[in-house]
Tab-separated table of C-alpha atoms in Angstrom:
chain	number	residue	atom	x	y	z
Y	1	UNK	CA	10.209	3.264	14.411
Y	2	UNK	CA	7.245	4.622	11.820
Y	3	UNK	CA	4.051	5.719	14.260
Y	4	UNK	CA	1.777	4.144	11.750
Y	5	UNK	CA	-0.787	3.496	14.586
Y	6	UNK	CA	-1.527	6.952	15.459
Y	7	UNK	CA	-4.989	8.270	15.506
Y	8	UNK	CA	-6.231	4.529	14.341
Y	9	UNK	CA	-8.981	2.420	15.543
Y	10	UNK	CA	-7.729	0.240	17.555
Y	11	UNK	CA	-8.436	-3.768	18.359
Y	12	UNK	CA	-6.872	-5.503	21.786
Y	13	UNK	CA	-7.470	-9.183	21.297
Y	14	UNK	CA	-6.116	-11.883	23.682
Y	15	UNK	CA	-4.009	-14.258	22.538
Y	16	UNK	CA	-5.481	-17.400	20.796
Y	17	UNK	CA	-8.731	-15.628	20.431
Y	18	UNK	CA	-10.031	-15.002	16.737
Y	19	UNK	CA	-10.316	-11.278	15.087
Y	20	UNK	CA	-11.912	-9.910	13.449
Y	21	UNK	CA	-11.142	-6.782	11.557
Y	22	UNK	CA	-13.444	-4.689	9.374
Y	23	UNK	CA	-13.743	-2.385	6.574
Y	24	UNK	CA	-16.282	-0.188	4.889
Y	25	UNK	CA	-16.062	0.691	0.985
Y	26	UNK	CA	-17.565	3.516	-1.026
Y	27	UNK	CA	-17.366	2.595	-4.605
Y	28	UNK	CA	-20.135	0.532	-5.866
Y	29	UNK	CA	-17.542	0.550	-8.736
Y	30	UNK	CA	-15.006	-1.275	-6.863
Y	31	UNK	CA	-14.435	-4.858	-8.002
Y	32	UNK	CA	-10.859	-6.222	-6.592
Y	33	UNK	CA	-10.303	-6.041	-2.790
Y	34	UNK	CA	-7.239	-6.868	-0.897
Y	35	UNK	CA	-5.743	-6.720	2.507
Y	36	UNK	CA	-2.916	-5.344	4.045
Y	37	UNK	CA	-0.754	-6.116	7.561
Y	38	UNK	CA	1.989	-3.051	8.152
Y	39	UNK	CA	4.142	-3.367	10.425
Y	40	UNK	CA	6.441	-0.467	12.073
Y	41	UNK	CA	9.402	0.892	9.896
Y	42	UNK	CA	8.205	-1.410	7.355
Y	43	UNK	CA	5.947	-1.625	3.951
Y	44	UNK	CA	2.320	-3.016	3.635
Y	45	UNK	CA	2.813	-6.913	3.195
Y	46	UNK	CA	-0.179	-8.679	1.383
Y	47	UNK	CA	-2.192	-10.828	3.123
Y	48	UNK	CA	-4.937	-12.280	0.876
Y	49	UNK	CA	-7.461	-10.882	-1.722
Y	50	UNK	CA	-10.983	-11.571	-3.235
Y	51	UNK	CA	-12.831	-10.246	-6.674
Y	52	UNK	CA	-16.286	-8.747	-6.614
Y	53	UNK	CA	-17.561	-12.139	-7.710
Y	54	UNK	CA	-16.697	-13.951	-4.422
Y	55	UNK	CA	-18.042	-13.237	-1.419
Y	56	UNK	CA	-15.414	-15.436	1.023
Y	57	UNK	CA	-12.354	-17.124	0.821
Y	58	UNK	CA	-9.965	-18.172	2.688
Y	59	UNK	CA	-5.893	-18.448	3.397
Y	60	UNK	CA	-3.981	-19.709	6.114
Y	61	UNK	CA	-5.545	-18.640	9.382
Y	62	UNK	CA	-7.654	-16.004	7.681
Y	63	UNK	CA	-10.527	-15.675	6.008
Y	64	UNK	CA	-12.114	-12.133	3.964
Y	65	UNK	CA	-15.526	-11.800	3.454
Y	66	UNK	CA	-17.047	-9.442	1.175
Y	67	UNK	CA	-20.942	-8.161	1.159
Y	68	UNK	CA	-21.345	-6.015	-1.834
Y	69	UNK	CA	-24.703	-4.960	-0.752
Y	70	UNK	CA	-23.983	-2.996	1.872
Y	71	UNK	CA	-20.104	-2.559	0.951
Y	72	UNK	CA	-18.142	-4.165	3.576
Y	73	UNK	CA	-15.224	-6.196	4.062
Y	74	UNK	CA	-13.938	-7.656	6.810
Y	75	UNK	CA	-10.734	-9.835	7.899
Y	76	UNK	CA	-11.066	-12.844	10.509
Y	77	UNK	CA	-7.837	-13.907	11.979
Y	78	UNK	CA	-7.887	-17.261	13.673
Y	79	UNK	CA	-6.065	-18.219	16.399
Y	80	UNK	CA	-4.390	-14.547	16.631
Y	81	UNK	CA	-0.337	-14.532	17.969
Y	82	UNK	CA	1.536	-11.950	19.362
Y	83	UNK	CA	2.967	-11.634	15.323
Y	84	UNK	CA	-0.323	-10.409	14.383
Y	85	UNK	CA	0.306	-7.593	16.232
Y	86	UNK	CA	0.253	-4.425	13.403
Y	87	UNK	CA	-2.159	-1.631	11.907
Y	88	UNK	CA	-4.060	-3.421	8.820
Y	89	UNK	CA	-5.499	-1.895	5.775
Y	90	UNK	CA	-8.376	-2.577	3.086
Y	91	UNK	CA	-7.743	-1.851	-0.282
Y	92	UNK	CA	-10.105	-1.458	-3.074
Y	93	UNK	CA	-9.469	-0.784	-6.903
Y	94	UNK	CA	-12.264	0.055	-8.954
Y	95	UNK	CA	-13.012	-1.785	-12.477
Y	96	UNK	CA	-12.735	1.781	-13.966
Y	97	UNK	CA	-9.553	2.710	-12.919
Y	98	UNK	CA	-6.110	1.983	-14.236
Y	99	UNK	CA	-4.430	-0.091	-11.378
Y	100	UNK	CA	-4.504	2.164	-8.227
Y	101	UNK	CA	-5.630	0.798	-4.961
Y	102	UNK	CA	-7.658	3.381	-2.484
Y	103	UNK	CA	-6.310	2.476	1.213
Y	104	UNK	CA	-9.052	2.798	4.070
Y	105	UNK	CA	-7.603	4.512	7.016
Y	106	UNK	CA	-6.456	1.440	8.716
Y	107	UNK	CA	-6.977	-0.734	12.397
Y	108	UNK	CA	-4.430	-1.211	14.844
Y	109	UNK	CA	-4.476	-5.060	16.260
Y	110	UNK	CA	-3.010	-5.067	19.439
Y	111	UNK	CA	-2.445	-9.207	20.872
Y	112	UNK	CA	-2.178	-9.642	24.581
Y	113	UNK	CA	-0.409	-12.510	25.693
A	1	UNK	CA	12.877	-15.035	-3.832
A	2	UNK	CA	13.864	-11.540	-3.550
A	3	UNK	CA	10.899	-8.713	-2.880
A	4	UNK	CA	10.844	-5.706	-3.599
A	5	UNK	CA	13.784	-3.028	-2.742
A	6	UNK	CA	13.929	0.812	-2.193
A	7	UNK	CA	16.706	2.932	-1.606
A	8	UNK	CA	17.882	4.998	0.466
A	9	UNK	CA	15.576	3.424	3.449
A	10	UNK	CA	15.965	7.298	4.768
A	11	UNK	CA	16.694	10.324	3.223
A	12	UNK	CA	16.648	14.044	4.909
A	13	UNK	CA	16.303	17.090	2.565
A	14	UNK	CA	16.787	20.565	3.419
A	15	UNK	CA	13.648	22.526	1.647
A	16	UNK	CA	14.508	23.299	-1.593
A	17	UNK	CA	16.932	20.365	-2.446
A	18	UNK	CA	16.262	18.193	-5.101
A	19	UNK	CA	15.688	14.078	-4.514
A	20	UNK	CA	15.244	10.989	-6.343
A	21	UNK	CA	14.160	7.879	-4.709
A	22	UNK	CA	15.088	4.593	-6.128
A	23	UNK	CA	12.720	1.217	-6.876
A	24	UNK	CA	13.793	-2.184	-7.727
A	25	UNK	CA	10.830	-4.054	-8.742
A	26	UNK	CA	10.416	-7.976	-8.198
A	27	UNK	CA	12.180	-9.632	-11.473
A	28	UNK	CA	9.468	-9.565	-14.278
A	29	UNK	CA	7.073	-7.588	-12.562
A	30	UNK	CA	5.494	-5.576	-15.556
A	31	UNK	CA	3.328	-3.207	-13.385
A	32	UNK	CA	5.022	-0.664	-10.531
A	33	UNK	CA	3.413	1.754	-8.624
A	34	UNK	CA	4.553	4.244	-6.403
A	35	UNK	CA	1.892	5.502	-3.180
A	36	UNK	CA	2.675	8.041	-0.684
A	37	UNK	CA	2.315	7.511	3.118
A	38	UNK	CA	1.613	10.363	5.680
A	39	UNK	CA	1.727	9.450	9.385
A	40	UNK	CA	-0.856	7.335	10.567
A	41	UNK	CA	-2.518	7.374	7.390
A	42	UNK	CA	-2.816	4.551	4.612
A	43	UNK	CA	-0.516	4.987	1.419
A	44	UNK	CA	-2.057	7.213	-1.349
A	45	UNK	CA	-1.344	6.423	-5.052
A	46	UNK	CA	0.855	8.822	-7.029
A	47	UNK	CA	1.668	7.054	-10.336
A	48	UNK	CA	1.519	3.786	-12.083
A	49	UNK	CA	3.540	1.951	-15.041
A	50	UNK	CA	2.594	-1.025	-17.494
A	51	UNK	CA	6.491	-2.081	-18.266
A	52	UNK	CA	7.954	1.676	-19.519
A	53	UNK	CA	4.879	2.966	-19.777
A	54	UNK	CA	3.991	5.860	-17.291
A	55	UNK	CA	-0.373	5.223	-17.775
A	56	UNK	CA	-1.483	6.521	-14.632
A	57	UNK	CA	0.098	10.020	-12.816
A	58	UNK	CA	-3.130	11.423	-11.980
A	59	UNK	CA	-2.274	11.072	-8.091
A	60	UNK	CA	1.130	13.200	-8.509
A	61	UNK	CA	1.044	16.105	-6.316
A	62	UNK	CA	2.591	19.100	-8.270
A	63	UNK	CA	4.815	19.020	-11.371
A	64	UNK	CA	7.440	19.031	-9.059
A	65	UNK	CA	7.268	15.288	-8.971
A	66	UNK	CA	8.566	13.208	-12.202
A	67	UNK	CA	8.635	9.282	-11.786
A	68	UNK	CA	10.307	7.549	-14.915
A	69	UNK	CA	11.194	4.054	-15.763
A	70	UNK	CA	13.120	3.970	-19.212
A	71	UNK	CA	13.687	0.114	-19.608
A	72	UNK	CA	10.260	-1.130	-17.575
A	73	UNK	CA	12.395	-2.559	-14.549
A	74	UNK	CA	13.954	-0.215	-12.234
A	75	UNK	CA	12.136	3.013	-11.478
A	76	UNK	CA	13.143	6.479	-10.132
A	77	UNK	CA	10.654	9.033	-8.248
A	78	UNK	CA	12.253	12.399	-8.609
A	79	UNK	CA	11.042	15.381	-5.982
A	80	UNK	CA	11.978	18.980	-7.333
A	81	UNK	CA	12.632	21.910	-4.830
A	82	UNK	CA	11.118	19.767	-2.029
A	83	UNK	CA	8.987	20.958	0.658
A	84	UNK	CA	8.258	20.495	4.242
A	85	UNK	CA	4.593	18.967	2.884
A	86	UNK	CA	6.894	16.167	0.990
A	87	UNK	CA	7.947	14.693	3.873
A	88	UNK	CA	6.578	11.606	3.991
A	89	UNK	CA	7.062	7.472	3.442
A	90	UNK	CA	7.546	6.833	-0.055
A	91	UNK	CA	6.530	2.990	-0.950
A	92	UNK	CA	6.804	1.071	-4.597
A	93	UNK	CA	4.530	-1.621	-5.287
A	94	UNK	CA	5.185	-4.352	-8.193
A	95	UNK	CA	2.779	-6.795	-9.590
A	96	UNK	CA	3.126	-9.745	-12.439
A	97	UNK	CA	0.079	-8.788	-13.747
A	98	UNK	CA	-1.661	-5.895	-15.713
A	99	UNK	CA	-4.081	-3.747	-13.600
A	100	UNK	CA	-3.349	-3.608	-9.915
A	101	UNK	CA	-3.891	-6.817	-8.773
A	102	UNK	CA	-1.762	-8.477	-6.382
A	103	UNK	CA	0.440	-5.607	-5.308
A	104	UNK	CA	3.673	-6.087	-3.539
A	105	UNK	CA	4.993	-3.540	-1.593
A	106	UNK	CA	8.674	-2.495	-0.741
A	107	UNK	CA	9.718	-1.147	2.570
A	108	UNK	CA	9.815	2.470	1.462
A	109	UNK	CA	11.748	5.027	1.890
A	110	UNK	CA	11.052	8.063	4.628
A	111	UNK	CA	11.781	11.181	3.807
A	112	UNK	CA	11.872	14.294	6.250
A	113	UNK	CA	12.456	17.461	4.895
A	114	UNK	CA	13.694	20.036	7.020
């Protein structure tokens, strides 16, 4: 399978614990966030978003927060399973841009049972 | 409902071949995008389209890569005289909406070029 966890930071969680994974942007600019769980051999499958002007909300069993003043992100995973096991990505598109999302370099989750 | 779907899943290229890599967007999807992965990195944009409408190729590599998509549904990413460097996971993204929101990715498709 795809080594998409090479050279990552890594995360070991236990079982049933919560996560949480997080991410640092650059661009002031930036003003649609989203993240991403890949899995080996496969493509980046979306996981929730937020817009500049929010600064938490929540899915099933996750929840992103966003601080614009100091330009982080992060991802809390409740309740993390053994299926939560993958490398995750932040992406940011900026307000000036055209459509493109900028991919931070990615964490590796790794759930102990 | 369906997502979206790449072919080949693999492809291997001796240098200096030619290749074209194949999207299927999710039905009605007006925006597709196509990003490039590396090993162990995350995927890097290379060109976007509003229906048949190429409006972004500012993260193509050289002119040796074309993407087209003449009737704004399925799209083709075409490598010329590929190169070791192109080897790589090629992914597509669709979205419903205008912009880059809500991306959906496809599987992508790895290519090795030897």
């Amino acid at each position: 399978g795809e080594s998409v966890g090479l050279h990552l930071p890594t995360l070991s969680v236990q079982e049933g614990d919560n996560s949480i994974i997080n991410c640092a942007y650059s661009n002031s600019a930036s003003d649609y966030f989203i993240w991403y769980k890949q899995e080996s051999g496969k493509g980046p499958q979306f996981i929730i978003d937020i817009r500049s002007n929010m600064d938490k909300r929540q899915g099933q069993r996750v929840t992103v927060l966003l601080n614009k003043t100091v330009k982080h992100l992060s991802l809390q995973i409740a309740a993390t399973q053994p299926g939560d096991s993958a490398v995750y990505f932040c992406a940011e598109k900026s307000g000036g841009s055209q459509g493109n999302l900028i991919f931070g370099k990615g964490t590796k989750l790794s759930v102990k049972p | 409902g369906a997502g979206v779907s790449q072919s080949p899943r693999y492809k291997v290229a001796k240098r200096g071949q030619d290749v074209a890599l194949r999207c299927d967007p999710i039905s009605g999807h007006v925006s597709l995008f196509w990003y490039q992965q590396a090993l162990g990195q995350g995927p890097e944009f290379l060109t976007y389209f509003q229906n048949e409408a190429q409006l972004d190729k500012s993260g193509l590599p050289s002119d040796r890569f074309f993407a087209e998509r003449p009737e704004g549904s399925v799209s083709t990413l075409k490598i010329q005289r590929t190169q070791q460097e192109d080897s790589a996971v090629y992914l597509c993204a669709s979205s419903v909406r205008e912009g880059g929101y809500e991306q959906y990715f496809g599987p992508g498709t790895r290519l090795t070029v030897t």
